[in-house]
């Protein structure tokens, strides 16, 4: 099916472990984004990408790494997970950037114990 | 400067009533103001958006009112329905070209009672 998919849907890990969250979109959108959602903070931008091989930091990038070797994929890696990274992570995409509709995935709920 | 402050945190409305959610910002460089709706277990979805050269935009039961001088904008949901129960986020964007970013408010959990 066309759309934007995230995996896994739920993930439990331990502090210090490396975790990779996957995001795949089938629209060939140029822009992709990673947000984290926490109570009281809304959605905060972690990283974004304007095209393959172009990535840039958002508001809260520390502790995260991204890559975009293909237009359709934008994985997010937590190099050494911390409890403060327990959150719901959303991937989004759009063709022309944030001034048009962002299409969000269903999210990954990550718990770091 | 980059914050968007949203209120109330939660809102309970009777079916058929009007739901009003408010947002305020400081940075006058913000130039695009969308509202996103999120149902439990789902990602946010664009509901309606406005640019600062317009004071009001209406789409069905949903209206954005924009007050540029007060640096405030609000979402009005007329004839609220139980199916409108969701979390609503206001947002504002700033920047140029590929560096443009969207800043979200903290969200309002709306419950519409049947």
Short mmCIF file of C-alpha atoms in Angstrom, two decimals:
data_model
loop_
_atom_site.label_atom_id
_atom_site.label_comp_id
_atom_site.label_asym_id
_atom_site.label_seq_id
_atom_site.Cartn_x
_atom_site.Cartn_y
_atom_site.Cartn_z
CA UNK A 1 0.00 0.00 0.00
CA UNK A 2 1.15 3.52 -0.71
CA UNK A 3 1.91 5.78 2.20
CA UNK A 4 4.38 6.25 4.98
CA UNK A 5 5.16 3.37 7.26
CA UNK A 6 7.15 3.18 10.46
CA UNK A 7 8.62 0.15 12.16
CA UNK A 8 8.62 -1.19 14.71
CA UNK A 9 5.32 -0.04 16.18
CA UNK A 10 6.54 -0.65 19.73
CA UNK A 11 10.06 -1.08 21.05
CA UNK A 12 11.45 -1.70 24.50
CA UNK A 13 15.19 -1.40 25.00
CA UNK A 14 17.72 -0.84 27.73
CA UNK A 15 19.90 2.17 28.41
CA UNK A 16 23.10 2.16 26.41
CA UNK A 17 21.78 0.02 23.57
CA UNK A 18 21.66 1.17 19.97
CA UNK A 19 18.20 1.35 18.46
CA UNK A 20 17.14 2.10 14.90
CA UNK A 21 13.66 3.25 13.97
CA UNK A 22 12.67 2.79 10.37
CA UNK A 23 10.62 5.03 8.11
CA UNK A 24 9.61 4.31 4.53
CA UNK A 25 7.47 6.39 2.15
CA UNK A 26 6.19 5.45 -1.27
CA UNK A 27 5.34 8.90 -2.66
CA UNK A 28 8.91 9.93 -3.59
CA UNK A 29 8.49 12.99 -1.40
CA UNK A 30 11.63 15.11 -1.23
CA UNK A 31 11.30 16.05 2.43
CA UNK A 32 11.29 13.72 5.39
CA UNK A 33 11.19 14.54 9.08
CA UNK A 34 11.58 12.90 12.46
CA UNK A 35 9.63 14.27 15.41
CA UNK A 36 9.31 13.11 18.97
CA UNK A 37 6.09 13.59 20.91
CA UNK A 38 6.11 14.06 24.65
CA UNK A 39 3.33 15.21 26.97
CA UNK A 40 3.51 18.95 27.46
CA UNK A 41 5.95 19.45 24.60
CA UNK A 42 3.88 18.70 21.55
CA UNK A 43 5.98 17.55 18.62
CA UNK A 44 9.64 18.50 18.47
CA UNK A 45 11.77 18.19 15.39
CA UNK A 46 14.79 15.91 15.71
CA UNK A 47 16.20 15.83 12.18
CA UNK A 48 14.97 16.49 8.70
CA UNK A 49 16.06 15.83 5.17
CA UNK A 50 15.36 17.89 2.06
CA UNK A 51 16.56 15.18 -0.34
CA UNK A 52 18.63 12.02 -0.46
CA UNK A 53 22.05 12.54 1.14
CA UNK A 54 20.97 15.91 2.61
CA UNK A 55 20.12 15.98 6.31
CA UNK A 56 20.04 18.69 8.94
CA UNK A 57 19.45 19.09 12.66
CA UNK A 58 16.19 20.14 14.18
CA UNK A 59 15.39 21.39 17.66
CA UNK A 60 16.47 18.29 19.65
CA UNK A 61 19.14 16.34 17.68
CA UNK A 62 21.48 15.30 20.52
CA UNK A 63 21.82 11.53 20.86
CA UNK A 64 20.30 10.80 17.45
CA UNK A 65 21.78 10.01 14.05
CA UNK A 66 20.02 9.90 10.69
CA UNK A 67 20.89 8.90 7.17
CA UNK A 68 19.13 9.10 3.84
CA UNK A 69 20.86 7.11 1.15
CA UNK A 70 17.56 6.56 -0.71
CA UNK A 71 14.68 9.01 -1.16
CA UNK A 72 12.15 6.62 0.31
CA UNK A 73 13.95 5.68 3.52
CA UNK A 74 14.91 7.81 6.51
CA UNK A 75 16.06 5.71 9.49
CA UNK A 76 16.62 7.26 12.90
CA UNK A 77 19.28 5.74 15.16
CA UNK A 78 19.70 6.24 18.87
CA UNK A 79 23.38 5.49 19.29
CA UNK A 80 23.25 4.85 23.05
CA UNK A 81 19.68 5.01 24.31
CA UNK A 82 18.89 6.96 27.46
CA UNK A 83 15.71 7.03 29.55
CA UNK A 84 15.06 10.60 28.44
CA UNK A 85 14.62 9.23 24.91
CA UNK A 86 11.52 7.32 25.96
CA UNK A 87 8.93 8.87 23.68
CA UNK A 88 6.67 8.39 20.70
CA UNK A 89 8.54 8.98 17.47
CA UNK A 90 6.83 10.14 14.30
CA UNK A 91 8.20 10.19 10.81
CA UNK A 92 6.65 12.55 8.28
CA UNK A 93 7.12 13.43 4.64
CA UNK A 94 6.10 16.12 2.19
CA UNK A 95 7.00 17.10 -1.34
CA UNK A 96 7.83 20.76 -0.84
CA UNK A 97 8.55 21.13 2.87
CA UNK A 98 6.62 22.23 5.96
CA UNK A 99 4.50 24.87 4.24
CA UNK A 100 2.31 22.18 2.80
CA UNK A 101 0.64 19.11 4.23
CA UNK A 102 2.94 16.83 6.18
CA UNK A 103 2.03 13.14 5.98
CA UNK A 104 2.77 11.40 9.26
CA UNK A 105 3.34 7.74 9.96
CA UNK A 106 1.56 5.98 12.80
CA UNK A 107 4.50 6.35 15.15
CA UNK A 108 6.90 4.17 17.10
CA UNK A 109 6.42 4.01 20.85
CA UNK A 110 9.89 3.59 22.36
CA UNK A 111 10.54 2.74 25.99
CA UNK A 112 14.08 2.88 27.33
CA UNK A 113 14.43 1.01 30.62
CA UNK B 1 11.33 33.41 20.19
CA UNK B 2 10.58 30.11 18.51
CA UNK B 3 7.81 29.04 20.87
CA UNK B 4 4.16 28.61 20.13
CA UNK B 5 2.04 28.60 23.27
CA UNK B 6 -1.20 26.66 23.14
CA UNK B 7 -4.17 26.66 25.51
CA UNK B 8 -6.09 25.05 27.05
CA UNK B 9 -4.31 21.76 27.68
CA UNK B 10 -7.64 19.96 27.73
CA UNK B 11 -11.17 20.90 26.77
CA UNK B 12 -14.53 19.23 27.31
CA UNK B 13 -17.47 20.35 25.19
CA UNK B 14 -21.00 19.13 24.81
CA UNK B 15 -22.16 17.83 21.44
CA UNK B 16 -23.30 20.74 19.30
CA UNK B 17 -21.21 23.27 21.20
CA UNK B 18 -18.32 25.41 20.01
CA UNK B 19 -14.75 24.32 20.76
CA UNK B 20 -12.13 27.05 20.87
CA UNK B 21 -8.39 26.45 21.08
CA UNK B 22 -5.95 29.33 21.26
CA UNK B 23 -2.32 29.77 20.27
CA UNK B 24 0.11 32.65 20.69
CA UNK B 25 3.54 33.33 19.29
CA UNK B 26 6.28 35.91 19.74
CA UNK B 27 8.33 35.79 16.58
CA UNK B 28 6.73 37.91 13.87
CA UNK B 29 8.76 36.06 11.24
CA UNK B 30 6.38 33.09 11.48
CA UNK B 31 4.42 33.09 8.24
CA UNK B 32 2.39 29.90 8.00
CA UNK B 33 0.05 28.59 10.67
CA UNK B 34 -1.40 25.07 10.32
CA UNK B 35 -3.52 23.06 12.69
CA UNK B 36 -3.06 19.31 12.98
CA UNK B 37 -5.54 16.79 14.38
CA UNK B 38 -4.40 13.56 16.01
CA UNK B 39 -6.52 10.58 16.97
CA UNK B 40 -5.24 8.05 19.53
CA UNK B 41 -2.69 5.68 18.06
CA UNK B 42 -2.37 7.68 14.85
CA UNK B 43 -0.05 10.29 13.48
CA UNK B 44 -1.18 13.93 13.22
CA UNK B 45 -3.06 14.97 10.10
CA UNK B 46 -3.36 18.45 8.63
CA UNK B 47 -6.76 19.96 9.40
CA UNK B 48 -6.58 23.54 8.17
CA UNK B 49 -3.93 26.21 7.68
CA UNK B 50 -3.72 29.99 7.31
CA UNK B 51 -1.20 32.61 6.22
CA UNK B 52 -0.89 35.98 8.02
CA UNK B 53 -2.32 38.02 5.15
CA UNK B 54 -5.75 36.54 5.91
CA UNK B 55 -7.71 37.12 9.13
CA UNK B 56 -9.99 34.11 8.87
CA UNK B 57 -10.23 30.83 7.01
CA UNK B 58 -13.16 28.46 7.14
CA UNK B 59 -13.40 24.85 6.02
CA UNK B 60 -16.68 23.24 6.92
CA UNK B 61 -17.13 23.37 10.69
CA UNK B 62 -13.50 24.39 11.26
CA UNK B 63 -12.39 28.03 11.27
CA UNK B 64 -9.03 29.62 11.95
CA UNK B 65 -9.12 33.18 13.25
CA UNK B 66 -5.86 35.08 12.97
CA UNK B 67 -4.94 38.28 14.80
CA UNK B 68 -1.63 39.50 13.46
CA UNK B 69 -1.31 42.51 15.78
CA UNK B 70 -1.94 40.37 18.88
CA UNK B 71 0.21 37.53 17.53
CA UNK B 72 -2.54 35.06 18.24
CA UNK B 73 -4.53 32.55 16.26
CA UNK B 74 -7.30 30.21 17.22
CA UNK B 75 -9.23 27.19 16.00
CA UNK B 76 -12.99 27.21 16.27
CA UNK B 77 -14.95 24.00 15.84
CA UNK B 78 -18.61 24.71 15.32
CA UNK B 79 -21.31 22.16 16.12
CA UNK B 80 -18.72 19.94 17.80
CA UNK B 81 -19.29 16.19 17.41
CA UNK B 82 -18.04 13.20 19.41
CA UNK B 83 -16.00 12.25 16.34
CA UNK B 84 -14.04 15.49 16.78
CA UNK B 85 -12.60 14.13 20.04
CA UNK B 86 -8.86 14.19 19.40
CA UNK B 87 -5.70 16.08 20.22
CA UNK B 88 -5.22 19.31 18.30
CA UNK B 89 -1.86 20.95 17.67
CA UNK B 90 -1.30 24.44 16.38
CA UNK B 91 1.97 25.12 14.62
CA UNK B 92 3.92 27.90 12.96
CA UNK B 93 6.67 27.83 10.39
CA UNK B 94 9.67 30.02 9.88
CA UNK B 95 12.76 30.01 7.74
CA UNK B 96 13.67 30.00 4.09
CA UNK B 97 13.98 27.29 1.50
CA UNK B 98 14.90 23.84 2.73
CA UNK B 99 15.76 25.22 6.19
CA UNK B 100 12.13 26.11 6.92
CA UNK B 101 10.93 24.42 10.12
CA UNK B 102 7.61 23.89 11.83
CA UNK B 103 7.22 24.62 15.56
CA UNK B 104 4.29 22.90 17.27
CA UNK B 105 2.26 23.96 20.27
CA UNK B 106 1.95 21.57 23.21
CA UNK B 107 -1.45 20.23 22.14
CA UNK B 108 -5.05 20.36 23.35
CA UNK B 109 -6.97 17.21 24.14
CA UNK B 110 -10.57 17.79 23.09
CA UNK B 111 -13.40 15.61 24.38
CA UNK B 112 -16.86 16.10 22.92
CA UNK B 113 -19.55 14.54 25.09
CA UNK B 114 -22.52 12.88 23.35
#
